[in-house]
Amino acid sequence: MQTELTKHPRHWAARDPGRAAVIFGGSGEVITYGALEERANRCAQLMRRCGLRRGDHVAILIENHPRFLEIAWAAHNCGLYFTPISWRFQSDEIEFIVRDCGARVLFTTVAQAPLAATLRGRIAGLRCFVAGAARGEPDSYEEAIAGCPPLPVADESRGSDMVYSSGSTGRPKGVKQKLPEAGIDLPSAMFQVYERRYGWGPDTVYLLPAPLYHSGPLRFAMTMQHVGATLVVMERFDAARSLELCERYRVTDAHWVPTMLVRLLKLEPAERARHDLSSLRRVIHGAGPCPPEVKREMIAWLGPILEESYGGTEGNGLTMISSAEWLAHPGSVGRAFMGSIHILDEQGRELPVGETGLVYFAGGPKFEYHGNPGKTREAYDAQGRSTLGDIGHLDADGYLYLTDRRNNLIITGGVNVFPQEIENVLITHPAVIDVAVFGLPDVEMGETIQAVVQPRDMSAAGPELEAELSEWLRERLARYKVPRTIDFRAQLPRHDTGKIYTRLLKAEYLECIAAGRAGTQAGGRR
């Protein structure tokens, strides 16, 4: 019997099979709920033919592609763990994840086929299916599912994603939760919170410009299909194009991470003004810190429809905040909507309101880092509370404010400096498109502050712009927070979800230091 929350793509396929489940913004390809159900069933049957049973593992190395979600739903319905992998990772990182998660089957596309062939040769017993492969190819995904019945497998049970961290600060880690005993027809507990708060349903049109291989976009996408919404997926983010899609498809909910908000705001005013965005009910953002001035500008432009949330791939807790709340508590990421928040010092003692420490959640779902019990233990305290490694404080009303990640802290001259604060100021300069700040070893100060900027116009990169940016910072921050040097790059290594690969930048600089060379100079020269 259909209850308020008992929803699944199958329900919507039976109710209105011709309605769009997914529209791809670039190609215009439409996948109906009827087609999604049929193809997911065929893929689930294929998984069973491969010998996969509840608790087994598959990997998905696929770009934002029409086959992605049907494979995820097949695994979900089969009681499997499924690991999406970033095709932006280096080949050794991809091989590490496929091995580490224990995937027995890898699904990919012709774009990744050479890598898939290499992995199959290196990993004993790994089967590969390639979407878009030519007819007659032994790995053709389309031919494989065409020979399977379009019916649900007889022993359906609910599976789960097992997503690996982006590797922004080290080796990717697989986040694993116990397979749920519930049926296949409910979104996760976290996304039930979202659904209740926002009233998502068949009239929702959701713009998703971020990569489906990341935990947030994947879970939002599958939640949209749980509730019967239409998902508009961008193969790649483009700021102006995303506004065009909002207008064309009358998007009600747009999912833009903070770096996307910055790029939207830096469009020419005429470009922003020419699109009819009146259908937008809310803009969802998270996945990284949003500079307060960026958020103020977005609210001034679109109205108080920005909705922010804070959580992690681990799914151990969730905060949410509306625009109205944020304007009353600027800089906050909200109050707890799943789990309770505790701020602890380095000795594990709870800190009072207003004092900064490590952010822990209590009472939320449990998780583990796959194959890494030591890392799992580090994430929990003696009371069973868990942390994502973020630093912050609570105000008297229970609103959480994040300072930065513990691993990002710079200690210069004995003073703690948080890169996020500097980045938030630099990104508001009209000439800046992107920025990363990190610490480097220094004999006198312990660490020195290094900034790397992606300018709007790379031809302007040089000493004059560096001096202008330094002055911009000195007018807004304490002098000890101003980076000693500001270098320039045409592009920073930033994940599509907004997370910067700081470790890659820092490693380059450390390599230069070890070799006795100067750091990366203006224009990307070494």
Short mmCIF file of C-alpha atoms in Angstrom, two decimals:
data_model
loop_
_atom_site.label_atom_id
_atom_site.label_comp_id
_atom_site.label_asym_id
_atom_site.label_seq_id
_atom_site.Cartn_x
_atom_site.Cartn_y
_atom_site.Cartn_z
CA MET A 1 0.00 0.00 0.00
CA GLN A 2 1.37 3.43 -0.96
CA THR A 3 2.11 5.55 2.10
CA GLU A 4 3.24 9.16 2.22
CA LEU A 5 6.91 8.23 1.95
CA THR A 6 6.68 4.91 0.13
CA LYS A 7 8.02 6.05 -3.23
CA HIS A 8 10.33 4.66 -5.88
CA PRO A 9 10.84 5.17 -9.64
CA ARG A 10 8.78 2.01 -10.16
CA HIS A 11 5.75 3.69 -8.63
CA TRP A 12 6.06 6.65 -10.99
CA ALA A 13 6.70 4.36 -13.97
CA ALA A 14 3.39 2.61 -13.31
CA ARG A 15 1.58 5.88 -12.73
CA ASP A 16 2.91 7.89 -15.70
CA PRO A 17 5.49 5.93 -17.73
CA GLY A 18 5.91 8.64 -20.38
CA ARG A 19 6.88 11.41 -17.99
CA ALA A 20 10.51 12.60 -17.98
CA ALA A 21 12.66 11.18 -15.21
CA VAL A 22 15.87 12.73 -16.56
CA ILE A 23 16.62 15.34 -19.20
CA PHE A 24 20.23 15.85 -20.25
CA GLY A 25 20.89 19.54 -20.71
CA GLY A 26 23.56 19.22 -23.38
CA SER A 27 22.19 16.51 -25.67
CA GLY A 28 18.52 17.04 -24.84
CA GLU A 29 18.08 13.28 -24.38
CA VAL A 30 15.05 12.39 -22.27
CA ILE A 31 14.71 9.22 -20.21
CA THR A 32 11.16 8.51 -19.12
CA TYR A 33 10.18 6.80 -15.89
CA GLY A 34 8.97 3.84 -17.92
CA ALA A 35 12.33 3.50 -19.70
CA LEU A 36 14.27 3.97 -16.45
CA GLU A 37 12.31 1.17 -14.78
CA GLU A 38 12.72 -1.22 -17.69
CA ARG A 39 16.45 -0.61 -18.09
CA ALA A 40 17.13 -0.78 -14.34
CA ASN A 41 15.33 -4.13 -14.19
CA ARG A 42 17.34 -5.51 -17.11
CA CYS A 43 20.56 -4.31 -15.50
CA ALA A 44 19.58 -5.89 -12.17
CA GLN A 45 18.98 -9.20 -13.96
CA LEU A 46 22.45 -8.85 -15.52
CA MET A 47 23.96 -8.34 -12.08
CA ARG A 48 22.38 -11.56 -10.89
CA ARG A 49 23.65 -13.39 -14.00
CA CYS A 50 27.13 -12.19 -13.02
CA GLY A 51 26.67 -14.00 -9.71
CA LEU A 52 26.25 -10.86 -7.61
CA ARG A 53 24.27 -11.29 -4.40
CA ARG A 54 23.29 -9.03 -1.50
CA GLY A 55 26.32 -7.32 -0.01
CA ASP A 56 28.50 -7.73 -3.12
CA HIS A 57 30.05 -4.77 -4.83
CA VAL A 58 30.02 -3.03 -8.22
CA ALA A 59 31.85 0.09 -9.41
CA ILE A 60 30.58 2.79 -11.79
CA LEU A 61 33.21 4.75 -13.76
CA ILE A 62 30.86 6.89 -15.81
CA GLU A 63 30.57 10.59 -16.59
CA ASN A 64 27.18 12.38 -16.40
CA HIS A 65 25.72 9.92 -18.91
CA PRO A 66 22.25 8.47 -19.59
CA ARG A 67 23.27 5.01 -18.31
CA PHE A 68 24.53 6.16 -14.91
CA LEU A 69 21.31 6.24 -12.91
CA GLU A 70 19.80 3.05 -14.29
CA ILE A 71 22.91 1.16 -13.13
CA ALA A 72 22.73 2.81 -9.70
CA TRP A 73 19.04 1.85 -9.38
CA ALA A 74 19.77 -1.72 -10.44
CA ALA A 75 22.38 -2.04 -7.70
CA HIS A 76 20.05 -0.34 -5.20
CA ASN A 77 17.30 -2.85 -6.02
CA CYS A 78 19.68 -5.83 -5.84
CA GLY A 79 20.98 -5.14 -2.33
CA LEU A 80 24.48 -4.31 -3.60
CA TYR A 81 27.06 -1.75 -2.65
CA PHE A 82 27.81 0.52 -5.59
CA THR A 83 30.82 2.81 -5.80
CA PRO A 84 30.81 5.69 -8.27
CA ILE A 85 34.34 6.73 -9.25
CA SER A 86 35.49 10.10 -10.48
CA TRP A 87 36.77 9.83 -14.04
CA ARG A 88 38.93 12.85 -13.14
CA PHE A 89 41.05 10.72 -10.80
CA GLN A 90 44.41 9.50 -12.01
CA SER A 91 44.55 5.90 -13.21
CA ASP A 92 46.36 4.69 -10.10
CA GLU A 93 43.68 6.26 -7.88
CA ILE A 94 40.94 4.57 -9.91
CA GLU A 95 42.70 1.23 -9.71
CA PHE A 96 43.14 1.69 -5.96
CA ILE A 97 39.40 2.30 -5.48
CA VAL A 98 38.30 -0.64 -7.66
CA ARG A 99 40.63 -2.94 -5.72
CA ASP A 100 39.86 -1.45 -2.32
CA CYS A 101 36.08 -1.64 -2.61
CA GLY A 102 36.23 -5.24 -3.86
CA ALA A 103 34.12 -4.59 -6.95
CA ARG A 104 33.47 -7.70 -9.00
CA VAL A 105 31.89 -5.80 -11.89
CA LEU A 106 32.86 -2.42 -13.38
CA PHE A 107 30.41 -0.41 -15.49
CA THR A 108 31.90 2.26 -17.73
CA THR A 109 31.52 4.01 -21.10
CA VAL A 110 33.50 4.12 -24.33
CA ALA A 111 35.17 7.29 -23.06
CA GLN A 112 36.78 5.25 -20.27
CA ALA A 113 37.08 1.93 -22.15
CA PRO A 114 40.91 1.90 -22.50
CA LEU A 115 41.31 2.34 -18.76
CA ALA A 116 38.67 -0.33 -18.10
CA ALA A 117 40.60 -2.75 -20.31
CA THR A 118 43.78 -2.03 -18.36
CA LEU A 119 42.01 -2.59 -15.03
CA ARG A 120 40.52 -5.86 -16.21
CA GLY A 121 44.01 -7.04 -17.11
CA ARG A 122 45.37 -6.09 -13.69
CA ILE A 123 42.52 -7.15 -11.38
CA ALA A 124 41.77 -10.86 -11.47
CA GLY A 125 38.12 -11.75 -11.97
CA LEU A 126 36.93 -8.20 -12.74
CA ARG A 127 34.14 -8.09 -15.33
CA CYS A 128 33.58 -4.95 -17.37
CA PHE A 129 30.57 -3.66 -19.27
CA VAL A 130 31.01 -0.66 -21.58
CA ALA A 131 28.05 1.58 -22.42
CA GLY A 132 28.15 2.72 -26.02
CA ALA A 133 30.45 -0.08 -27.21
CA ALA A 134 29.99 -1.16 -30.82
CA ARG A 135 27.66 -4.06 -31.61
CA GLY A 136 29.45 -7.36 -31.33
CA GLU A 137 31.97 -6.11 -28.76
CA PRO A 138 32.21 -8.66 -25.92
CA ASP A 139 31.90 -5.93 -23.24
CA SER A 140 28.87 -4.15 -24.75
CA TYR A 141 26.57 -3.06 -21.93
CA GLU A 142 23.60 -2.53 -24.25
CA GLU A 143 23.87 -6.00 -25.75
CA ALA A 144 24.27 -7.56 -22.31
CA ILE A 145 21.09 -6.03 -20.87
CA ALA A 146 19.12 -6.59 -24.08
CA GLY A 147 19.33 -10.31 -23.37
CA CYS A 148 17.89 -9.91 -19.85
CA PRO A 149 14.19 -9.80 -18.97
CA PRO A 150 12.72 -6.36 -18.09
CA LEU A 151 11.38 -7.69 -14.79
CA PRO A 152 12.51 -7.08 -11.20
CA VAL A 153 14.79 -9.74 -9.75
CA ALA A 154 12.94 -12.14 -7.50
CA ASP A 155 15.02 -11.40 -4.39
CA GLU A 156 15.06 -7.60 -4.30
CA SER A 157 16.52 -5.86 -1.26
CA ARG A 158 17.86 -2.39 -0.67
CA GLY A 159 21.48 -1.65 -1.48
CA SER A 160 23.63 1.36 -0.69
CA ASP A 161 26.22 3.58 -2.28
CA MET A 162 29.75 3.38 -0.91
CA VAL A 163 31.33 6.62 -2.03
CA TYR A 164 35.00 7.44 -1.74
CA SER A 165 36.15 10.83 -0.56
CA SER A 166 37.49 13.13 -3.24
CA GLY A 167 41.06 12.68 -2.09
CA SER A 168 41.45 16.45 -1.55
CA THR A 169 43.71 15.89 1.48
CA GLY A 170 45.02 12.36 0.92
CA ARG A 171 44.23 8.86 -0.39
CA PRO A 172 40.50 8.42 -1.12
CA LYS A 173 38.55 6.70 1.68
CA GLY A 174 35.46 4.57 1.15
CA VAL A 175 32.54 5.55 3.39
CA LYS A 176 30.47 2.51 4.24
CA GLN A 177 27.22 2.07 6.13
CA LYS A 178 25.50 -1.15 7.02
CA LEU A 179 23.07 -2.26 4.32
CA PRO A 180 19.59 -1.16 5.38
CA GLU A 181 16.96 -3.75 6.20
CA ALA A 182 14.19 -1.47 4.89
CA GLY A 183 12.52 -2.03 1.53
CA ILE A 184 13.73 -0.50 -1.72
CA ASP A 185 11.11 2.24 -1.74
CA LEU A 186 12.43 4.84 0.72
CA PRO A 187 15.19 7.44 0.35
CA SER A 188 17.81 7.53 3.08
CA ALA A 189 16.94 9.05 6.45
CA MET A 190 18.89 12.21 5.56
CA PHE A 191 16.98 12.76 2.34
CA GLN A 192 13.66 12.08 4.00
CA VAL A 193 14.53 15.20 6.04
CA TYR A 194 15.06 17.17 2.84
CA GLU A 195 11.85 15.85 1.31
CA ARG A 196 9.75 16.82 4.32
CA ARG A 197 11.34 20.27 4.57
CA TYR A 198 10.93 21.19 0.91
CA GLY A 199 7.86 19.21 -0.13
CA TRP A 200 9.56 17.68 -3.17
CA GLY A 201 7.33 15.65 -5.46
CA PRO A 202 6.16 15.15 -9.06
CA ASP A 203 5.96 18.91 -9.68
CA THR A 204 9.65 19.41 -8.81
CA VAL A 205 12.10 20.11 -11.64
CA TYR A 206 15.63 19.84 -10.28
CA LEU A 207 18.73 21.23 -12.02
CA LEU A 208 21.83 19.16 -11.24
CA PRO A 209 25.03 20.55 -12.82
CA ALA A 210 27.45 18.64 -10.57
CA PRO A 211 29.02 15.21 -11.26
CA LEU A 212 26.88 12.20 -10.42
CA TYR A 213 29.91 10.31 -9.15
CA HIS A 214 29.98 12.51 -6.03
CA SER A 215 27.90 11.53 -3.00
CA GLY A 216 25.74 14.66 -2.75
CA PRO A 217 24.67 14.91 -6.41
CA LEU A 218 24.12 11.14 -6.65
CA ARG A 219 21.94 11.06 -3.54
CA PHE A 220 20.00 14.17 -4.56
CA ALA A 221 19.42 12.66 -8.01
CA MET A 222 18.14 9.36 -6.63
CA THR A 223 15.95 11.18 -4.12
CA MET A 224 14.39 13.16 -6.97
CA GLN A 225 13.49 9.89 -8.67
CA HIS A 226 12.18 8.43 -5.42
CA VAL A 227 9.66 11.29 -5.28
CA GLY A 228 8.82 11.41 -8.99
CA ALA A 229 10.52 14.69 -9.89
CA THR A 230 12.12 15.56 -13.24
CA LEU A 231 15.89 15.83 -13.09
CA VAL A 232 17.75 18.14 -15.48
CA VAL A 233 21.37 16.95 -15.60
CA MET A 234 24.18 19.01 -17.07
CA GLU A 235 26.98 16.99 -18.63
CA ARG A 236 29.33 19.82 -17.63
CA PHE A 237 28.68 23.02 -15.70
CA ASP A 238 28.53 26.28 -17.58
CA ALA A 239 27.14 29.29 -15.71
CA ALA A 240 25.21 30.91 -18.58
CA ARG A 241 23.96 27.56 -19.84
CA SER A 242 22.59 26.65 -16.41
CA LEU A 243 20.46 29.82 -16.46
CA GLU A 244 19.20 28.92 -19.94
CA LEU A 245 18.15 25.48 -18.67
CA CYS A 246 16.36 27.00 -15.68
CA GLU A 247 14.32 29.12 -18.06
CA ARG A 248 13.69 26.40 -20.67
CA TYR A 249 12.55 23.66 -18.30
CA ARG A 250 10.98 25.93 -15.65
CA VAL A 251 13.34 24.60 -13.01
CA THR A 252 11.97 24.82 -9.46
CA ASP A 253 15.11 23.77 -7.56
CA ALA A 254 18.70 24.43 -8.65
CA HIS A 255 21.72 22.74 -7.10
CA TRP A 256 24.74 25.05 -7.30
CA VAL A 257 27.85 24.61 -5.15
CA PRO A 258 29.65 27.76 -3.96
CA THR A 259 32.20 27.87 -6.80
CA MET A 260 29.27 27.77 -9.23
CA LEU A 261 27.60 30.65 -7.38
CA VAL A 262 30.80 32.68 -7.81
CA ARG A 263 30.81 31.99 -11.56
CA LEU A 264 27.13 32.91 -11.84
CA LEU A 265 27.73 36.22 -10.08
CA LYS A 266 30.67 37.01 -12.36
CA LEU A 267 28.56 36.70 -15.49
CA GLU A 268 27.91 40.02 -17.21
CA PRO A 269 24.84 41.74 -15.70
CA ALA A 270 23.06 41.63 -19.06
CA GLU A 271 23.56 37.86 -19.27
CA ARG A 272 22.11 37.35 -15.79
CA ALA A 273 19.17 39.65 -16.48
CA ARG A 274 18.05 38.15 -19.78
CA HIS A 275 16.85 34.83 -18.31
CA ASP A 276 13.42 34.29 -16.77
CA LEU A 277 14.16 32.60 -13.45
CA SER A 278 10.71 33.14 -11.95
CA SER A 279 10.08 29.38 -11.65
CA LEU A 280 12.89 28.99 -9.09
CA ARG A 281 11.56 28.20 -5.62
CA ARG A 282 14.91 27.48 -4.04
CA VAL A 283 18.63 27.19 -4.68
CA ILE A 284 20.31 24.38 -2.77
CA HIS A 285 23.98 24.78 -1.93
CA GLY A 286 26.52 23.00 0.22
CA ALA A 287 29.55 20.76 -0.45
CA GLY A 288 31.90 23.54 0.62
CA PRO A 289 32.06 26.90 2.38
CA CYS A 290 30.20 29.78 0.77
CA PRO A 291 31.84 33.18 1.26
CA PRO A 292 29.31 35.41 3.08
CA GLU A 293 29.54 38.23 0.52
CA VAL A 294 28.81 35.74 -2.27
CA LYS A 295 25.71 34.55 -0.45
CA ARG A 296 24.51 38.10 0.18
CA GLU A 297 24.86 38.91 -3.52
CA MET A 298 22.96 35.77 -4.50
CA ILE A 299 20.09 36.62 -2.14
CA ALA A 300 20.03 40.18 -3.46
CA TRP A 301 19.79 38.81 -7.01
CA LEU A 302 17.37 35.87 -6.66
CA GLY A 303 15.63 36.72 -3.39
CA PRO A 304 15.65 34.78 -0.10
CA ILE A 305 15.47 31.35 -1.76
CA LEU A 306 18.95 30.03 -0.94
CA GLU A 307 18.91 26.92 1.23
CA GLU A 308 22.21 25.73 2.68
CA SER A 309 23.07 22.43 4.30
CA TYR A 310 26.16 20.97 5.91
CA GLY A 311 26.98 17.30 6.14
CA GLY A 312 29.37 14.85 4.57
CA THR A 313 29.65 11.70 2.53
CA GLU A 314 29.66 9.94 5.90
CA GLY A 315 25.99 10.89 6.44
CA ASN A 316 26.49 11.11 10.21
CA GLY A 317 24.63 14.39 10.69
CA LEU A 318 22.98 17.29 8.91
CA THR A 319 22.42 21.00 9.44
CA MET A 320 20.12 23.21 7.36
CA ILE A 321 19.48 26.93 7.15
CA SER A 322 17.13 29.13 5.11
CA SER A 323 18.00 32.53 3.69
CA ALA A 324 15.90 34.29 6.34
CA GLU A 325 17.70 32.40 9.11
CA TRP A 326 21.08 33.07 7.51
CA LEU A 327 20.44 36.81 7.32
CA ALA A 328 19.72 36.71 11.06
CA HIS A 329 22.76 34.46 11.66
CA PRO A 330 25.18 35.44 8.84
CA GLY A 331 27.91 32.93 8.20
CA SER A 332 26.10 30.04 9.86
CA VAL A 333 25.48 26.67 8.18
CA GLY A 334 22.36 26.13 10.28
CA ARG A 335 21.00 24.07 13.13
CA ALA A 336 20.99 20.30 13.46
CA PHE A 337 18.23 18.48 11.58
CA MET A 338 19.72 15.02 12.04
CA GLY A 339 21.84 14.22 15.07
CA SER A 340 22.92 16.74 17.69
CA ILE A 341 26.01 18.97 17.51
CA HIS A 342 28.81 19.06 20.06
CA ILE A 343 31.95 21.24 20.02
CA LEU A 344 34.92 19.54 21.68
CA ASP A 345 38.46 20.64 22.48
CA GLU A 346 41.58 18.58 21.75
CA GLN A 347 41.10 16.67 25.03
CA GLY A 348 37.52 15.74 24.11
CA ARG A 349 35.89 18.17 26.55
CA GLU A 350 32.69 19.91 25.52
CA LEU A 351 33.13 23.63 24.91
CA PRO A 352 30.59 26.32 25.78
CA VAL A 353 28.67 28.50 23.32
CA GLY A 354 30.94 30.72 21.23
CA GLU A 355 34.15 28.75 21.74
CA THR A 356 35.80 27.12 18.74
CA GLY A 357 36.65 23.43 18.60
CA LEU A 358 36.16 20.23 16.64
CA VAL A 359 32.58 19.65 15.43
CA TYR A 360 31.01 16.32 16.39
CA PHE A 361 27.59 14.83 15.64
CA ALA A 362 25.80 12.51 18.08
CA GLY A 363 22.77 10.35 17.40
CA GLY A 364 23.16 10.17 13.62
CA PRO A 365 23.73 7.09 11.42
CA LYS A 366 26.92 5.13 12.00
CA PHE A 367 29.55 4.74 9.32
CA GLU A 368 32.97 3.23 8.83
CA TYR A 369 35.88 3.84 6.50
CA HIS A 370 36.07 0.68 4.44
CA GLY A 371 39.11 -1.41 5.25
CA ASN A 372 40.53 1.28 7.53
CA PRO A 373 39.57 0.60 11.17
CA GLY A 374 42.21 3.03 12.43
CA LYS A 375 40.73 5.92 10.47
CA THR A 376 37.25 4.88 11.63
CA ARG A 377 38.37 4.96 15.29
CA GLU A 378 39.87 8.43 14.78
CA ALA A 379 36.47 9.70 13.60
CA TYR A 380 34.69 8.65 16.84
CA ASP A 381 35.16 9.66 20.47
CA ALA A 382 34.57 7.52 23.56
CA GLN A 383 30.87 8.51 23.65
CA GLY A 384 30.30 7.35 20.06
CA ARG A 385 30.12 10.87 18.62
CA SER A 386 31.67 11.29 15.15
CA THR A 387 33.47 14.11 13.35
CA LEU A 388 34.26 15.02 9.77
CA GLY A 389 37.33 16.95 10.92
CA ASP A 390 35.76 20.40 10.71
CA ILE A 391 36.35 23.22 13.20
CA GLY A 392 33.59 25.56 14.33
CA HIS A 393 31.41 26.92 17.12
CA LEU A 394 27.75 27.21 18.14
CA ASP A 395 25.90 30.39 19.00
CA ALA A 396 23.31 30.77 21.75
CA ASP A 397 20.50 29.72 19.36
CA GLY A 398 22.22 26.47 18.36
CA TYR A 399 23.44 27.67 14.94
CA LEU A 400 26.72 26.20 13.75
CA TYR A 401 29.53 28.32 12.27
CA LEU A 402 32.41 26.55 10.52
CA THR A 403 35.91 27.97 10.61
CA ASP A 404 37.82 25.49 8.44
CA ARG A 405 39.02 21.91 8.40
CA ARG A 406 41.45 20.83 11.11
CA ASN A 407 43.92 19.58 8.48
CA ASN A 408 43.99 22.98 6.77
CA LEU A 409 45.09 24.97 9.83
CA ILE A 410 48.20 27.12 9.30
CA ILE A 411 50.31 28.00 12.36
CA THR A 412 52.51 30.99 11.57
CA GLY A 413 54.54 32.66 14.28
CA GLY A 414 52.57 30.66 16.85
CA VAL A 415 49.24 32.08 15.63
CA ASN A 416 46.46 29.97 14.12
CA VAL A 417 45.33 31.08 10.65
CA PHE A 418 42.45 29.46 8.77
CA PRO A 419 42.83 29.51 4.96
CA GLN A 420 39.07 29.68 4.40
CA GLU A 421 38.92 33.17 5.91
CA ILE A 422 41.55 34.44 3.47
CA GLU A 423 39.95 32.64 0.52
CA ASN A 424 36.56 34.16 1.36
CA VAL A 425 38.02 37.67 1.08
CA LEU A 426 40.12 37.08 -2.05
CA ILE A 427 37.25 35.53 -4.01
CA THR A 428 35.22 38.74 -3.66
CA HIS A 429 37.80 40.77 -5.60
CA PRO A 430 36.46 41.48 -9.12
CA ALA A 431 39.65 40.17 -10.76
CA VAL A 432 39.57 36.77 -9.01
CA ILE A 433 37.78 33.67 -10.32
CA ASP A 434 39.22 31.06 -7.95
CA VAL A 435 41.71 30.86 -5.09
CA ALA A 436 43.52 28.41 -2.83
CA VAL A 437 45.45 29.21 0.35
CA PHE A 438 47.73 26.86 2.26
CA GLY A 439 50.75 26.80 4.55
CA LEU A 440 54.36 26.09 3.64
CA PRO A 441 57.27 25.38 5.99
CA ASP A 442 59.28 28.40 7.12
CA VAL A 443 62.39 28.40 9.32
CA GLU A 444 61.53 31.63 11.12
CA MET A 445 57.72 31.49 11.36
CA GLY A 446 57.10 27.74 11.37
CA GLU A 447 54.77 28.16 8.39
CA THR A 448 54.23 30.90 5.87
CA ILE A 449 50.97 31.61 4.04
CA GLN A 450 50.84 30.95 0.31
CA ALA A 451 47.96 31.96 -1.99
CA VAL A 452 47.39 30.80 -5.56
CA VAL A 453 44.84 32.74 -7.59
CA GLN A 454 43.05 32.06 -10.86
CA PRO A 455 42.46 35.55 -12.28
CA ARG A 456 39.59 36.54 -14.53
CA ASP A 457 42.18 37.67 -17.10
CA MET A 458 45.43 35.72 -17.05
CA SER A 459 47.19 38.49 -18.99
CA ALA A 460 46.75 40.72 -15.92
CA ALA A 461 48.65 38.28 -13.69
CA GLY A 462 51.81 39.78 -12.28
CA PRO A 463 53.31 42.04 -9.60
CA GLU A 464 50.72 44.81 -9.99
CA LEU A 465 47.77 42.47 -9.47
CA GLU A 466 49.59 40.76 -6.60
CA ALA A 467 50.08 44.14 -4.90
CA GLU A 468 46.42 45.05 -5.49
CA LEU A 469 45.21 41.80 -3.97
CA SER A 470 47.53 42.14 -0.98
CA GLU A 471 46.17 45.61 -0.32
CA TRP A 472 42.61 44.28 -0.68
CA LEU A 473 43.40 41.76 2.05
CA ARG A 474 45.16 44.26 4.33
CA GLU A 475 42.05 46.47 4.26
CA ARG A 476 39.88 43.57 5.42
CA LEU A 477 42.05 41.23 7.54
CA ALA A 478 44.73 41.41 10.19
CA ARG A 479 48.13 41.92 8.59
CA TYR A 480 49.47 38.56 9.81
CA LYS A 481 46.79 36.82 7.70
CA VAL A 482 47.97 38.36 4.43
CA PRO A 483 49.89 35.76 2.35
CA ARG A 484 53.58 36.41 1.90
CA THR A 485 53.22 35.71 -1.81
CA ILE A 486 50.31 35.41 -4.23
CA ASP A 487 50.96 33.35 -7.35
CA PHE A 488 48.73 32.96 -10.40
CA ARG A 489 47.44 29.99 -12.38
CA ALA A 490 45.21 29.81 -15.43
CA GLN A 491 43.30 26.97 -13.72
CA LEU A 492 43.24 25.55 -10.20
CA PRO A 493 42.79 21.83 -9.54
CA ARG A 494 39.27 22.09 -8.20
CA HIS A 495 36.77 19.21 -8.08
CA ASP A 496 33.46 19.82 -9.85
CA THR A 497 31.75 19.68 -6.45
CA GLY A 498 33.71 22.72 -5.32
CA LYS A 499 36.48 21.09 -3.30
CA ILE A 500 39.97 22.24 -4.14
CA TYR A 501 42.73 19.66 -4.41
CA THR A 502 44.95 21.64 -2.06
CA ARG A 503 47.22 18.66 -1.52
CA LEU A 504 48.20 18.67 -5.21
CA LEU A 505 49.10 22.35 -5.17
CA LYS A 506 50.94 22.10 -1.88
CA ALA A 507 52.87 19.04 -3.07
CA GLU A 508 54.13 21.00 -6.08
CA TYR A 509 55.41 23.78 -3.85
CA LEU A 510 57.01 21.35 -1.40
CA GLU A 511 58.74 19.65 -4.31
CA CYS A 512 60.12 23.00 -5.44
CA ILE A 513 61.29 23.80 -1.91
CA ALA A 514 63.01 20.42 -1.61
CA ALA A 515 64.74 21.02 -4.95
CA GLY A 516 65.85 24.50 -3.85
CA ARG A 517 63.67 26.27 -6.39
CA ALA A 518 61.17 29.07 -5.92
CA GLY A 519 57.47 28.28 -5.88
CA THR A 520 55.17 28.50 -8.86
CA GLN A 521 55.36 32.05 -10.15
CA ALA A 522 52.92 34.36 -11.89
CA GLY A 523 51.54 32.83 -15.07
CA GLY A 524 52.24 29.33 -13.84
CA ARG A 525 56.05 29.55 -14.41
CA ARG A 526 58.21 27.42 -12.15
#
